[in-house]
Amino acid sequence: MAAAPFLTTAGTLLTSTPAEAATIDAGQFTLATRSSNSYGEFADLTAGLAGKLTKVDATAVIADTNRTAIHLASAPNTAKAFQTGFAWDSGDQAVTYWTPQGITTSADAYGNGLYPDGGTNKVVLVSWYFDDATATDKGTRLTFVDYSNASAPTYRHVLLVEPVMTSTGEYSFDPIRKHAGGIMWYGNLLYVVDTFKGLRVFDLNTLFQVATAETEVCGLHTDGSYYGYGYKYVLPQSHAYDNTGTYLRYTAIGLDRASTPDSLVVSEYSYAGVVDYSDKSFIGNGTKIETPKVVRWDLDYTDRKLRSLTSTEAVTISQQKIQGVVSRGSKHYLSVSDGETAKGTLRTFTSGSDTTTAVCDLAIGCEDLSYHSSGASGWAFSESVIWNATEYDGTRYVYAVHADGS
């Protein structure tokens, strides 16, 4: 059952009144497809790297985990309606310069919940961004969690990179210095939000194994070897979708397998219910709608790319601090945070409705969401669940709650 609005530790309502929702013109939100960067076609750059490095796919990384997560027997701190979950090892709990953000699972990748198609792996993916002003920005990393044995999950971190050419014409790659607030896995493709610009896409069939001795080097080094800041594997970008219409803050992303066709939704973060577009890095036509939004694009299941570059649905939602979004047709779920000491909440609303309602409490520091249907025959729970990841060091959890809040 839906919970009533709750008090923060400071004694103020997280949402003083139910947030209002309104349908707006979806056609104003458009993207442009891009298969290259300033160095050339992504495919050509990746082929060049393949001539220098050992190419692997995601199944090889999943089979090569090197860290052990901690099984959660009960809900983390303030979360309710708990189904399953884990905490990171002591090192990743304590690290202050890497912060977890996005989450997706193999139940997004394929309808039966298993990876690869026809395989047996149950997998959770989590994105982290680097945040240390005193050190070289190492960009974004992706964690592959083997959750096939929920009582003893294991994992490995991989560095996300963009393929480039050096000044001398050698194939190389650079770190991707982005927030990576939301991720979505669809078939072999991983979608990562680029806050100011749109979506970056990565092909999980193409990763590279690199040398690990140099922890402060990314790409081709003077010794002739390739490094990824000490990580064993790097995942190069393969495509991009750039925002061309009304400004949109690409904060979080979620897959909707209940829509026809499948689709993705993007949500926006705002501190006080007004989206900040002041950063000069935003791209688009300059039009601004400052109320937070949820915007949908249709997907093509045959190649896992966008079916159309024009949005098919857009709604404004007067809700502050939205950290994650997933949808099931016309029903939308939002994760809403409230700082380092107060619980988050899972809220829902229906397209065309006037308000949102609370579903259940989430853990402190709630971030991205991922929907896991009970219809995922290969990896199913007794009822549908929604996965969430939390960000603050010392209390970092990845867990699933019942989608109906029961």
mmCIF file of C-alpha atoms in Angstrom:
data_model
loop_
_atom_site.group_PDB
_atom_site.id
_atom_site.type_symbol
_atom_site.label_atom_id
_atom_site.label_comp_id
_atom_site.label_asym_id
_atom_site.label_seq_id
_atom_site.Cartn_x
_atom_site.Cartn_y
_atom_site.Cartn_z
ATOM 1 C CA MET A 1 0.000 0.000 0.000
ATOM 2 C CA ALA A 2 1.136 3.545 -0.652
ATOM 3 C CA ALA A 3 2.780 5.280 2.269
ATOM 4 C CA ALA A 4 1.921 8.805 3.359
ATOM 5 C CA PRO A 5 4.442 11.652 2.896
ATOM 6 C CA PHE A 6 7.065 11.391 5.630
ATOM 7 C CA LEU A 7 9.240 13.647 7.753
ATOM 8 C CA THR A 8 12.974 14.099 7.289
ATOM 9 C CA THR A 9 15.315 14.002 10.275
ATOM 10 C CA ALA A 10 15.032 17.788 10.410
ATOM 11 C CA GLY A 11 11.276 17.428 10.853
ATOM 12 C CA THR A 12 10.252 18.869 7.484
ATOM 13 C CA LEU A 13 8.211 17.146 4.841
ATOM 14 C CA LEU A 14 10.241 15.716 1.969
ATOM 15 C CA THR A 15 7.325 16.649 -0.289
ATOM 16 C CA SER A 16 5.028 19.183 1.354
ATOM 17 C CA THR A 17 2.297 18.617 -1.227
ATOM 18 C CA PRO A 18 1.818 15.856 -3.830
ATOM 19 C CA ALA A 19 3.829 16.674 -6.948
ATOM 20 C CA GLU A 20 1.808 17.753 -9.981
ATOM 21 C CA ALA A 21 2.199 16.131 -13.393
ATOM 22 C CA ALA A 22 1.237 17.441 -16.839
ATOM 23 C CA THR A 23 1.558 16.098 -20.387
ATOM 24 C CA ILE A 24 3.495 18.351 -22.788
ATOM 25 C CA ASP A 25 4.434 18.235 -26.481
ATOM 26 C CA ALA A 26 6.781 15.278 -26.940
ATOM 27 C CA GLY A 27 7.864 16.367 -30.422
ATOM 28 C CA GLN A 28 10.059 19.128 -29.018
ATOM 29 C CA PHE A 29 12.498 16.567 -27.556
ATOM 30 C CA THR A 30 14.774 15.280 -30.294
ATOM 31 C CA LEU A 31 18.123 13.529 -30.631
ATOM 32 C CA ALA A 32 20.672 13.155 -33.420
ATOM 33 C CA THR A 33 22.408 9.831 -33.958
ATOM 34 C CA ARG A 34 26.209 9.943 -34.053
ATOM 35 C CA SER A 35 28.595 7.121 -34.989
ATOM 36 C CA SER A 36 31.851 9.072 -34.719
ATOM 37 C CA ASN A 37 33.885 11.599 -32.763
ATOM 38 C CA SER A 38 36.504 14.093 -33.913
ATOM 39 C CA TYR A 39 39.016 11.251 -34.402
ATOM 40 C CA GLY A 40 36.872 9.155 -36.748
ATOM 41 C CA GLU A 41 34.167 6.520 -36.767
ATOM 42 C CA PHE A 42 33.804 4.669 -33.472
ATOM 43 C CA ALA A 43 33.793 1.368 -35.388
ATOM 44 C CA ASP A 44 37.081 2.166 -37.147
ATOM 45 C CA LEU A 45 38.765 3.348 -33.956
ATOM 46 C CA THR A 46 37.628 0.229 -32.098
ATOM 47 C CA ALA A 47 38.821 -1.993 -34.953
ATOM 48 C CA GLY A 48 42.206 -0.311 -34.676
ATOM 49 C CA LEU A 49 42.358 -1.063 -30.963
ATOM 50 C CA ALA A 50 41.354 -4.666 -31.671
ATOM 51 C CA GLY A 51 44.526 -4.984 -33.727
ATOM 52 C CA LYS A 52 46.573 -4.026 -30.659
ATOM 53 C CA LEU A 53 44.671 -5.564 -27.738
ATOM 54 C CA THR A 54 42.868 -8.728 -26.693
ATOM 55 C CA LYS A 55 39.157 -8.312 -27.343
ATOM 56 C CA VAL A 56 36.659 -9.925 -24.949
ATOM 57 C CA ASP A 57 32.930 -9.690 -24.290
ATOM 58 C CA ALA A 58 30.924 -9.149 -21.113
ATOM 59 C CA THR A 59 30.680 -12.875 -20.393
ATOM 60 C CA ALA A 60 34.480 -13.003 -20.025
ATOM 61 C CA VAL A 61 34.393 -10.191 -17.474
ATOM 62 C CA ILE A 62 31.554 -11.836 -15.542
ATOM 63 C CA ALA A 63 33.600 -15.030 -15.402
ATOM 64 C CA ASP A 64 36.624 -13.095 -14.116
ATOM 65 C CA THR A 65 35.287 -11.303 -11.032
ATOM 66 C CA ASN A 66 37.866 -10.434 -8.390
ATOM 67 C CA ARG A 67 35.950 -8.895 -5.457
ATOM 68 C CA THR A 68 33.331 -10.289 -3.100
ATOM 69 C CA ALA A 69 30.165 -8.424 -2.165
ATOM 70 C CA ILE A 70 28.288 -8.863 1.131
ATOM 71 C CA HIS A 71 24.848 -10.465 0.997
ATOM 72 C CA LEU A 72 22.064 -8.476 2.664
ATOM 73 C CA ALA A 73 19.713 -10.611 4.748
ATOM 74 C CA SER A 74 17.446 -7.652 5.481
ATOM 75 C CA ALA A 75 16.657 -4.153 4.234
ATOM 76 C CA PRO A 76 19.460 -1.559 4.382
ATOM 77 C CA ASN A 77 18.837 1.304 6.878
ATOM 78 C CA THR A 78 15.540 3.040 6.009
ATOM 79 C CA ALA A 79 14.403 0.912 3.030
ATOM 80 C CA LYS A 80 11.097 -0.960 3.173
ATOM 81 C CA ALA A 81 9.450 -3.697 1.056
ATOM 82 C CA PHE A 82 12.846 -5.440 0.771
ATOM 83 C CA GLN A 83 13.414 -8.403 -1.560
ATOM 84 C CA THR A 84 17.168 -8.923 -2.008
ATOM 85 C CA GLY A 85 20.467 -7.056 -2.168
ATOM 86 C CA PHE A 86 24.127 -6.687 -1.295
ATOM 87 C CA ALA A 87 26.748 -4.274 0.004
ATOM 88 C CA TRP A 88 30.169 -3.631 -1.517
ATOM 89 C CA ASP A 89 33.388 -4.913 0.051
ATOM 90 C CA SER A 90 35.082 -2.801 2.719
ATOM 91 C CA GLY A 91 37.316 -0.989 0.229
ATOM 92 C CA ASP A 92 34.461 0.115 -2.019
ATOM 93 C CA GLN A 93 32.339 1.036 1.000
ATOM 94 C CA ALA A 94 35.044 3.347 2.282
ATOM 95 C CA VAL A 95 36.447 4.888 -0.903
ATOM 96 C CA THR A 96 35.542 8.568 -1.138
ATOM 97 C CA TYR A 97 36.701 9.370 -4.663
ATOM 98 C CA TRP A 98 34.487 6.819 -6.459
ATOM 99 C CA THR A 99 30.709 7.260 -6.053
ATOM 100 C CA PRO A 100 28.065 4.773 -7.287
ATOM 101 C CA GLN A 101 25.157 6.193 -9.303
ATOM 102 C CA GLY A 102 23.478 4.153 -12.047
ATOM 103 C CA ILE A 103 21.997 0.660 -11.944
ATOM 104 C CA THR A 104 20.638 -1.847 -14.475
ATOM 105 C CA THR A 105 20.425 -5.644 -14.579
ATOM 106 C CA SER A 106 20.310 -8.554 -17.011
ATOM 107 C CA ALA A 107 16.514 -8.419 -16.527
ATOM 108 C CA ASP A 108 16.773 -5.219 -18.579
ATOM 109 C CA ALA A 109 19.125 -6.804 -21.109
ATOM 110 C CA TYR A 110 16.840 -9.726 -21.960
ATOM 111 C CA GLY A 111 13.250 -10.503 -21.062
ATOM 112 C CA ASN A 112 14.082 -13.751 -19.252
ATOM 113 C CA GLY A 113 16.583 -11.978 -17.007
ATOM 114 C CA LEU A 114 19.631 -13.990 -18.079
ATOM 115 C CA TYR A 115 22.787 -12.966 -19.926
ATOM 116 C CA PRO A 116 23.815 -13.510 -22.642
ATOM 117 C CA ASP A 117 20.801 -14.394 -24.766
ATOM 118 C CA GLY A 118 20.403 -18.102 -24.145
ATOM 119 C CA GLY A 119 22.898 -17.960 -21.278
ATOM 120 C CA THR A 120 22.653 -18.476 -17.530
ATOM 121 C CA ASN A 121 24.218 -15.423 -15.857
ATOM 122 C CA LYS A 122 22.244 -13.204 -13.467
ATOM 123 C CA VAL A 123 24.024 -9.858 -13.537
ATOM 124 C CA VAL A 124 23.767 -6.423 -11.964
ATOM 125 C CA LEU A 125 25.629 -3.446 -13.459
ATOM 126 C CA VAL A 126 26.432 -0.280 -11.478
ATOM 127 C CA SER A 127 28.138 2.922 -12.687
ATOM 128 C CA TRP A 128 30.483 5.073 -10.546
ATOM 129 C CA TYR A 129 31.961 8.525 -11.168
ATOM 130 C CA PHE A 130 35.329 9.815 -9.952
ATOM 131 C CA ASP A 131 35.285 12.823 -7.626
ATOM 132 C CA ASP A 132 38.579 14.053 -6.212
ATOM 133 C CA ALA A 133 39.717 17.565 -7.056
ATOM 134 C CA THR A 134 43.251 16.779 -5.849
ATOM 135 C CA ALA A 135 43.841 13.882 -8.275
ATOM 136 C CA THR A 136 43.654 13.089 -11.972
ATOM 137 C CA ASP A 137 40.010 12.609 -12.915
ATOM 138 C CA LYS A 138 39.702 8.915 -13.777
ATOM 139 C CA GLY A 139 36.256 9.340 -15.272
ATOM 140 C CA THR A 140 33.633 6.628 -15.034
ATOM 141 C CA ARG A 141 33.782 2.982 -14.138
ATOM 142 C CA LEU A 142 31.238 0.181 -14.539
ATOM 143 C CA THR A 143 30.878 -2.704 -12.109
ATOM 144 C CA PHE A 144 29.863 -6.161 -13.336
ATOM 145 C CA VAL A 145 28.243 -8.058 -10.446
ATOM 146 C CA ASP A 146 27.743 -11.811 -10.842
ATOM 147 C CA TYR A 147 24.512 -12.319 -8.889
ATOM 148 C CA SER A 148 23.963 -15.929 -9.956
ATOM 149 C CA ASN A 149 24.588 -16.914 -6.332
ATOM 150 C CA ALA A 150 22.728 -14.229 -4.384
ATOM 151 C CA SER A 151 24.217 -15.375 -1.085
ATOM 152 C CA ALA A 152 27.766 -14.757 -2.332
ATOM 153 C CA PRO A 153 27.833 -12.234 -5.199
ATOM 154 C CA THR A 154 31.170 -11.311 -6.757
ATOM 155 C CA TYR A 155 32.163 -8.402 -8.976
ATOM 156 C CA ARG A 156 34.790 -6.562 -11.038
ATOM 157 C CA HIS A 157 35.221 -2.910 -12.000
ATOM 158 C CA VAL A 158 35.778 -1.922 -15.659
ATOM 159 C CA LEU A 159 36.788 1.518 -16.963
ATOM 160 C CA LEU A 160 34.555 3.250 -19.522
ATOM 161 C CA VAL A 161 36.612 4.902 -22.273
ATOM 162 C CA GLU A 162 36.235 6.763 -25.553
ATOM 163 C CA PRO A 163 38.411 5.573 -28.473
ATOM 164 C CA VAL A 164 40.715 8.274 -29.886
ATOM 165 C CA MET A 165 43.917 8.767 -31.879
ATOM 166 C CA THR A 166 47.148 10.135 -30.454
ATOM 167 C CA SER A 167 48.933 13.129 -31.967
ATOM 168 C CA THR A 168 51.226 10.651 -33.752
ATOM 169 C CA GLY A 169 48.352 8.682 -35.290
ATOM 170 C CA GLU A 170 48.259 5.741 -32.875
ATOM 171 C CA TYR A 171 45.023 4.174 -31.690
ATOM 172 C CA SER A 172 44.280 4.948 -28.049
ATOM 173 C CA PHE A 173 41.447 5.818 -25.661
ATOM 174 C CA ASP A 174 40.606 8.467 -23.069
ATOM 175 C CA PRO A 175 38.635 8.276 -19.813
ATOM 176 C CA ILE A 176 35.019 9.433 -19.966
ATOM 177 C CA ARG A 177 34.745 12.166 -17.373
ATOM 178 C CA LYS A 178 30.998 12.218 -16.838
ATOM 179 C CA HIS A 179 28.608 11.816 -13.903
ATOM 180 C CA ALA A 180 27.018 8.600 -15.272
ATOM 181 C CA GLY A 181 23.934 9.156 -13.132
ATOM 182 C CA GLY A 182 21.882 6.534 -14.923
ATOM 183 C CA ILE A 183 22.491 3.432 -17.046
ATOM 184 C CA MET A 184 20.282 1.040 -19.027
ATOM 185 C CA TRP A 185 21.199 -2.375 -20.442
ATOM 186 C CA TYR A 186 19.325 -3.492 -23.554
ATOM 187 C CA GLY A 187 20.544 -6.601 -25.387
ATOM 188 C CA ASN A 188 24.243 -6.114 -26.035
ATOM 189 C CA LEU A 189 24.078 -2.325 -25.606
ATOM 190 C CA LEU A 190 24.617 -0.217 -22.509
ATOM 191 C CA TYR A 191 23.110 3.290 -22.501
ATOM 192 C CA VAL A 192 24.743 5.863 -20.214
ATOM 193 C CA VAL A 193 23.321 9.335 -19.641
ATOM 194 C CA ASP A 194 25.546 12.302 -20.477
ATOM 195 C CA THR A 195 24.008 15.018 -18.292
ATOM 196 C CA PHE A 196 24.360 17.980 -20.634
ATOM 197 C CA LYS A 197 24.428 16.298 -24.039
ATOM 198 C CA GLY A 198 22.337 13.137 -24.362
ATOM 199 C CA LEU A 199 23.177 9.445 -24.367
ATOM 200 C CA ARG A 200 26.393 7.488 -24.806
ATOM 201 C CA VAL A 201 26.209 3.882 -25.990
ATOM 202 C CA PHE A 202 28.600 1.002 -25.332
ATOM 203 C CA ASP A 203 28.658 -2.445 -26.961
ATOM 204 C CA LEU A 204 29.124 -5.161 -24.332
ATOM 205 C CA ASN A 205 30.348 -7.528 -27.030
ATOM 206 C CA THR A 206 33.502 -5.402 -27.338
ATOM 207 C CA LEU A 207 35.760 -4.853 -24.340
ATOM 208 C CA PHE A 208 39.560 -4.906 -24.257
ATOM 209 C CA GLN A 209 41.981 -6.434 -21.793
ATOM 210 C CA VAL A 210 44.798 -4.028 -20.901
ATOM 211 C CA ALA A 211 47.920 -3.959 -18.722
ATOM 212 C CA THR A 212 47.434 -3.101 -15.040
ATOM 213 C CA ALA A 213 50.818 -2.004 -13.680
ATOM 214 C CA GLU A 214 50.283 1.734 -14.268
ATOM 215 C CA THR A 215 47.422 3.006 -12.102
ATOM 216 C CA GLU A 216 47.769 6.660 -13.222
ATOM 217 C CA VAL A 217 47.783 6.060 -16.994
ATOM 218 C CA CYS A 218 44.841 5.695 -19.378
ATOM 219 C CA GLY A 219 45.379 4.702 -23.005
ATOM 220 C CA LEU A 220 48.606 4.117 -24.903
ATOM 221 C CA HIS A 221 51.640 4.733 -22.681
ATOM 222 C CA THR A 222 55.212 5.624 -23.614
ATOM 223 C CA ASP A 223 56.227 2.017 -22.888
ATOM 224 C CA GLY A 224 54.022 0.801 -25.750
ATOM 225 C CA SER A 225 51.419 -0.792 -23.488
ATOM 226 C CA TYR A 226 47.789 0.214 -22.936
ATOM 227 C CA TYR A 227 46.449 0.936 -19.456
ATOM 228 C CA GLY A 228 43.117 1.764 -17.858
ATOM 229 C CA TYR A 229 44.164 3.306 -14.521
ATOM 230 C CA GLY A 230 44.990 -0.156 -13.186
ATOM 231 C CA TYR A 231 41.747 -1.836 -14.291
ATOM 232 C CA LYS A 232 42.101 -5.051 -16.276
ATOM 233 C CA TYR A 233 39.355 -4.277 -18.779
ATOM 234 C CA VAL A 234 38.152 -1.179 -20.613
ATOM 235 C CA LEU A 235 34.810 -0.717 -22.383
ATOM 236 C CA PRO A 236 34.969 1.693 -25.366
ATOM 237 C CA GLN A 237 32.078 3.883 -26.499
ATOM 238 C CA SER A 238 30.443 2.677 -29.721
ATOM 239 C CA HIS A 239 27.740 5.273 -30.462
ATOM 240 C CA ALA A 240 26.044 8.458 -29.220
ATOM 241 C CA TYR A 241 22.727 10.267 -29.323
ATOM 242 C CA ASP A 242 23.085 14.045 -29.005
ATOM 243 C CA ASN A 243 20.319 16.322 -27.765
ATOM 244 C CA THR A 244 19.059 18.623 -30.539
ATOM 245 C CA GLY A 245 15.687 19.884 -29.290
ATOM 246 C CA THR A 246 14.475 21.491 -26.084
ATOM 247 C CA TYR A 247 17.092 21.337 -23.358
ATOM 248 C CA LEU A 248 16.972 18.201 -21.229
ATOM 249 C CA ARG A 249 19.069 17.340 -18.204
ATOM 250 C CA TYR A 250 19.879 13.659 -18.769
ATOM 251 C CA THR A 251 19.996 12.614 -15.113
ATOM 252 C CA ALA A 252 18.634 9.063 -15.080
ATOM 253 C CA ILE A 253 17.418 6.465 -17.559
ATOM 254 C CA GLY A 254 15.166 3.425 -17.345
ATOM 255 C CA LEU A 255 13.872 0.682 -19.650
ATOM 256 C CA ASP A 256 10.153 0.076 -20.199
ATOM 257 C CA ARG A 257 9.385 -3.447 -21.452
ATOM 258 C CA ALA A 258 5.644 -2.953 -20.826
ATOM 259 C CA SER A 259 5.281 -0.369 -23.604
ATOM 260 C CA THR A 260 4.752 -1.247 -27.269
ATOM 261 C CA PRO A 261 7.385 -1.087 -28.616
ATOM 262 C CA ASP A 262 9.948 -1.257 -25.815
ATOM 263 C CA SER A 263 11.086 2.223 -24.836
ATOM 264 C CA LEU A 264 13.440 4.169 -22.616
ATOM 265 C CA VAL A 265 12.600 7.046 -20.307
ATOM 266 C CA VAL A 266 14.851 9.847 -19.082
ATOM 267 C CA SER A 267 14.253 11.936 -15.940
ATOM 268 C CA GLU A 268 15.719 15.213 -14.677
ATOM 269 C CA TYR A 269 17.195 16.169 -11.314
ATOM 270 C CA SER A 270 16.396 19.500 -9.684
ATOM 271 C CA TYR A 271 17.373 20.707 -6.246
ATOM 272 C CA ALA A 272 14.181 22.637 -5.507
ATOM 273 C CA GLY A 273 11.820 21.723 -8.342
ATOM 274 C CA VAL A 274 13.489 23.973 -10.936
ATOM 275 C CA VAL A 275 15.965 22.373 -13.355
ATOM 276 C CA ASP A 276 19.263 24.249 -13.640
ATOM 277 C CA TYR A 277 20.331 24.788 -17.263
ATOM 278 C CA SER A 278 22.961 27.434 -16.513
ATOM 279 C CA ASP A 279 25.931 25.230 -17.419
ATOM 280 C CA LYS A 280 27.212 26.230 -20.835
ATOM 281 C CA SER A 281 27.797 22.557 -21.706
ATOM 282 C CA PHE A 282 24.099 21.975 -22.454
ATOM 283 C CA ILE A 283 23.381 21.353 -26.135
ATOM 284 C CA GLY A 284 20.074 21.710 -28.000
ATOM 285 C CA ASN A 285 18.019 24.485 -29.553
ATOM 286 C CA GLY A 286 18.134 26.729 -26.485
ATOM 287 C CA THR A 287 14.507 26.254 -25.448
ATOM 288 C CA LYS A 288 14.062 25.624 -21.715
ATOM 289 C CA ILE A 289 11.240 24.155 -19.651
ATOM 290 C CA GLU A 290 12.476 24.393 -16.076
ATOM 291 C CA THR A 291 9.961 22.025 -14.464
ATOM 292 C CA PRO A 292 11.488 18.504 -14.137
ATOM 293 C CA LYS A 293 10.412 16.106 -16.863
ATOM 294 C CA VAL A 294 10.119 12.443 -17.807
ATOM 295 C CA VAL A 295 10.682 11.943 -21.544
ATOM 296 C CA ARG A 296 10.282 8.710 -23.556
ATOM 297 C CA TRP A 297 11.893 7.386 -26.750
ATOM 298 C CA ASP A 298 10.899 4.147 -28.526
ATOM 299 C CA LEU A 299 13.451 1.362 -29.020
ATOM 300 C CA ASP A 300 14.032 -1.138 -31.826
ATOM 301 C CA TYR A 301 14.540 -4.602 -30.354
ATOM 302 C CA THR A 302 16.130 -5.904 -33.575
ATOM 303 C CA ASP A 303 19.278 -3.786 -33.274
ATOM 304 C CA ARG A 304 18.736 -2.401 -29.723
ATOM 305 C CA LYS A 305 19.019 1.201 -30.918
ATOM 306 C CA LEU A 306 16.480 4.015 -30.858
ATOM 307 C CA ARG A 307 13.547 3.407 -33.165
ATOM 308 C CA SER A 308 12.905 7.133 -33.549
ATOM 309 C CA LEU A 309 14.962 10.202 -32.729
ATOM 310 C CA THR A 310 11.838 12.095 -31.655
ATOM 311 C CA SER A 311 10.310 11.528 -28.250
ATOM 312 C CA THR A 312 6.922 9.796 -28.096
ATOM 313 C CA GLU A 313 5.894 11.033 -24.640
ATOM 314 C CA ALA A 314 6.854 13.885 -22.333
ATOM 315 C CA VAL A 315 5.439 14.897 -18.960
ATOM 316 C CA THR A 316 6.412 17.564 -16.472
ATOM 317 C CA ILE A 317 6.445 16.558 -12.823
ATOM 318 C CA SER A 318 6.772 19.110 -10.026
ATOM 319 C CA GLN A 319 9.043 16.912 -7.918
ATOM 320 C CA GLN A 320 12.428 17.923 -6.572
ATOM 321 C CA LYS A 321 15.488 15.676 -6.193
ATOM 322 C CA ILE A 322 14.520 12.965 -8.691
ATOM 323 C CA GLN A 323 17.437 10.519 -8.854
ATOM 324 C CA GLY A 324 16.001 7.638 -10.875
ATOM 325 C CA VAL A 325 13.127 6.647 -13.155
ATOM 326 C CA VAL A 326 11.508 3.498 -14.551
ATOM 327 C CA SER A 327 8.177 3.153 -16.326
ATOM 328 C CA ARG A 328 5.616 0.457 -17.049
ATOM 329 C CA GLY A 329 3.489 1.854 -19.830
ATOM 330 C CA SER A 330 1.712 4.897 -18.484
ATOM 331 C CA LYS A 331 2.862 4.264 -14.900
ATOM 332 C CA HIS A 332 6.100 5.941 -13.836
ATOM 333 C CA TYR A 333 8.262 5.345 -10.748
ATOM 334 C CA LEU A 334 10.695 7.910 -9.334
ATOM 335 C CA SER A 335 13.379 7.640 -6.671
ATOM 336 C CA VAL A 336 13.526 10.835 -4.611
ATOM 337 C CA SER A 337 16.469 11.562 -2.311
ATOM 338 C CA ASP A 338 16.729 13.761 0.780
ATOM 339 C CA GLY A 339 20.401 14.156 1.653
ATOM 340 C CA GLU A 340 22.964 12.187 3.649
ATOM 341 C CA THR A 341 20.887 11.533 6.769
ATOM 342 C CA ALA A 342 17.231 11.280 5.676
ATOM 343 C CA LYS A 343 15.502 8.390 3.956
ATOM 344 C CA GLY A 344 14.617 8.450 0.292
ATOM 345 C CA THR A 345 11.300 7.441 -1.203
ATOM 346 C CA LEU A 346 9.911 5.568 -4.177
ATOM 347 C CA ARG A 347 7.076 7.575 -5.724
ATOM 348 C CA THR A 348 4.752 6.828 -8.630
ATOM 349 C CA PHE A 349 2.386 8.664 -10.945
ATOM 350 C CA THR A 350 0.386 7.905 -14.071
ATOM 351 C CA SER A 351 0.618 9.838 -17.333
ATOM 352 C CA GLY A 352 -2.121 12.441 -17.365
ATOM 353 C CA SER A 353 -2.620 12.358 -13.599
ATOM 354 C CA ASP A 354 -2.280 15.376 -11.347
ATOM 355 C CA THR A 355 -0.131 14.032 -8.529
ATOM 356 C CA THR A 356 2.447 11.489 -7.405
ATOM 357 C CA THR A 357 1.996 9.127 -4.481
ATOM 358 C CA ALA A 358 4.548 7.421 -2.252
ATOM 359 C CA VAL A 359 5.095 3.668 -2.726
ATOM 360 C CA CYS A 360 7.629 2.926 0.011
ATOM 361 C CA ASP A 361 10.704 4.266 1.780
ATOM 362 C CA LEU A 362 14.073 3.786 0.114
ATOM 363 C CA ALA A 363 17.517 3.797 1.705
ATOM 364 C CA ILE A 364 19.450 6.974 2.468
ATOM 365 C CA GLY A 365 21.248 8.267 -0.626
ATOM 366 C CA CYS A 366 18.974 6.540 -3.144
ATOM 367 C CA GLU A 367 20.013 6.906 -6.778
ATOM 368 C CA ASP A 368 19.057 5.187 -10.050
ATOM 369 C CA LEU A 369 16.291 2.579 -10.546
ATOM 370 C CA SER A 370 15.832 -0.585 -12.626
ATOM 371 C CA TYR A 371 12.573 -2.536 -13.007
ATOM 372 C CA HIS A 372 12.731 -6.353 -12.719
ATOM 373 C CA SER A 373 9.527 -8.033 -13.828
ATOM 374 C CA SER A 374 8.210 -11.192 -12.139
ATOM 375 C CA GLY A 375 7.734 -12.403 -15.708
ATOM 376 C CA ALA A 376 11.509 -12.742 -16.186
ATOM 377 C CA SER A 377 11.334 -16.535 -16.374
ATOM 378 C CA GLY A 378 15.048 -17.221 -16.001
ATOM 379 C CA TRP A 379 15.576 -14.858 -13.063
ATOM 380 C CA ALA A 380 12.288 -14.090 -11.397
ATOM 381 C CA PHE A 381 11.073 -13.155 -7.948
ATOM 382 C CA SER A 382 7.582 -13.963 -6.680
ATOM 383 C CA GLU A 383 6.549 -10.419 -7.543
ATOM 384 C CA SER A 384 8.023 -7.623 -9.615
ATOM 385 C CA VAL A 385 10.777 -5.618 -7.926
ATOM 386 C CA ILE A 386 12.625 -2.356 -8.487
ATOM 387 C CA TRP A 387 16.392 -2.216 -7.981
ATOM 388 C CA ASN A 388 18.069 0.808 -6.401
ATOM 389 C CA ALA A 389 21.667 1.816 -5.644
ATOM 390 C CA THR A 390 22.807 4.203 -2.905
ATOM 391 C CA GLU A 391 25.778 6.534 -3.055
ATOM 392 C CA TYR A 392 27.222 7.626 0.300
ATOM 393 C CA ASP A 393 30.448 6.049 1.531
ATOM 394 C CA GLY A 394 29.921 3.679 4.436
ATOM 395 C CA THR A 395 26.276 3.062 3.546
ATOM 396 C CA ARG A 396 26.451 1.913 -0.067
ATOM 397 C CA TYR A 397 23.903 -0.735 -0.996
ATOM 398 C CA VAL A 398 22.394 -2.319 -4.080
ATOM 399 C CA TYR A 399 18.981 -3.789 -3.339
ATOM 400 C CA ALA A 400 15.520 -4.511 -4.726
ATOM 401 C CA VAL A 401 12.150 -3.550 -3.251
ATOM 402 C CA HIS A 402 8.686 -4.839 -4.127
ATOM 403 C CA ALA A 403 7.306 -2.657 -6.899
ATOM 404 C CA ASP A 404 3.932 -2.357 -5.166
ATOM 405 C CA GLY A 405 5.549 -1.357 -1.833
ATOM 406 C CA SER A 406 4.133 -4.373 0.008
#
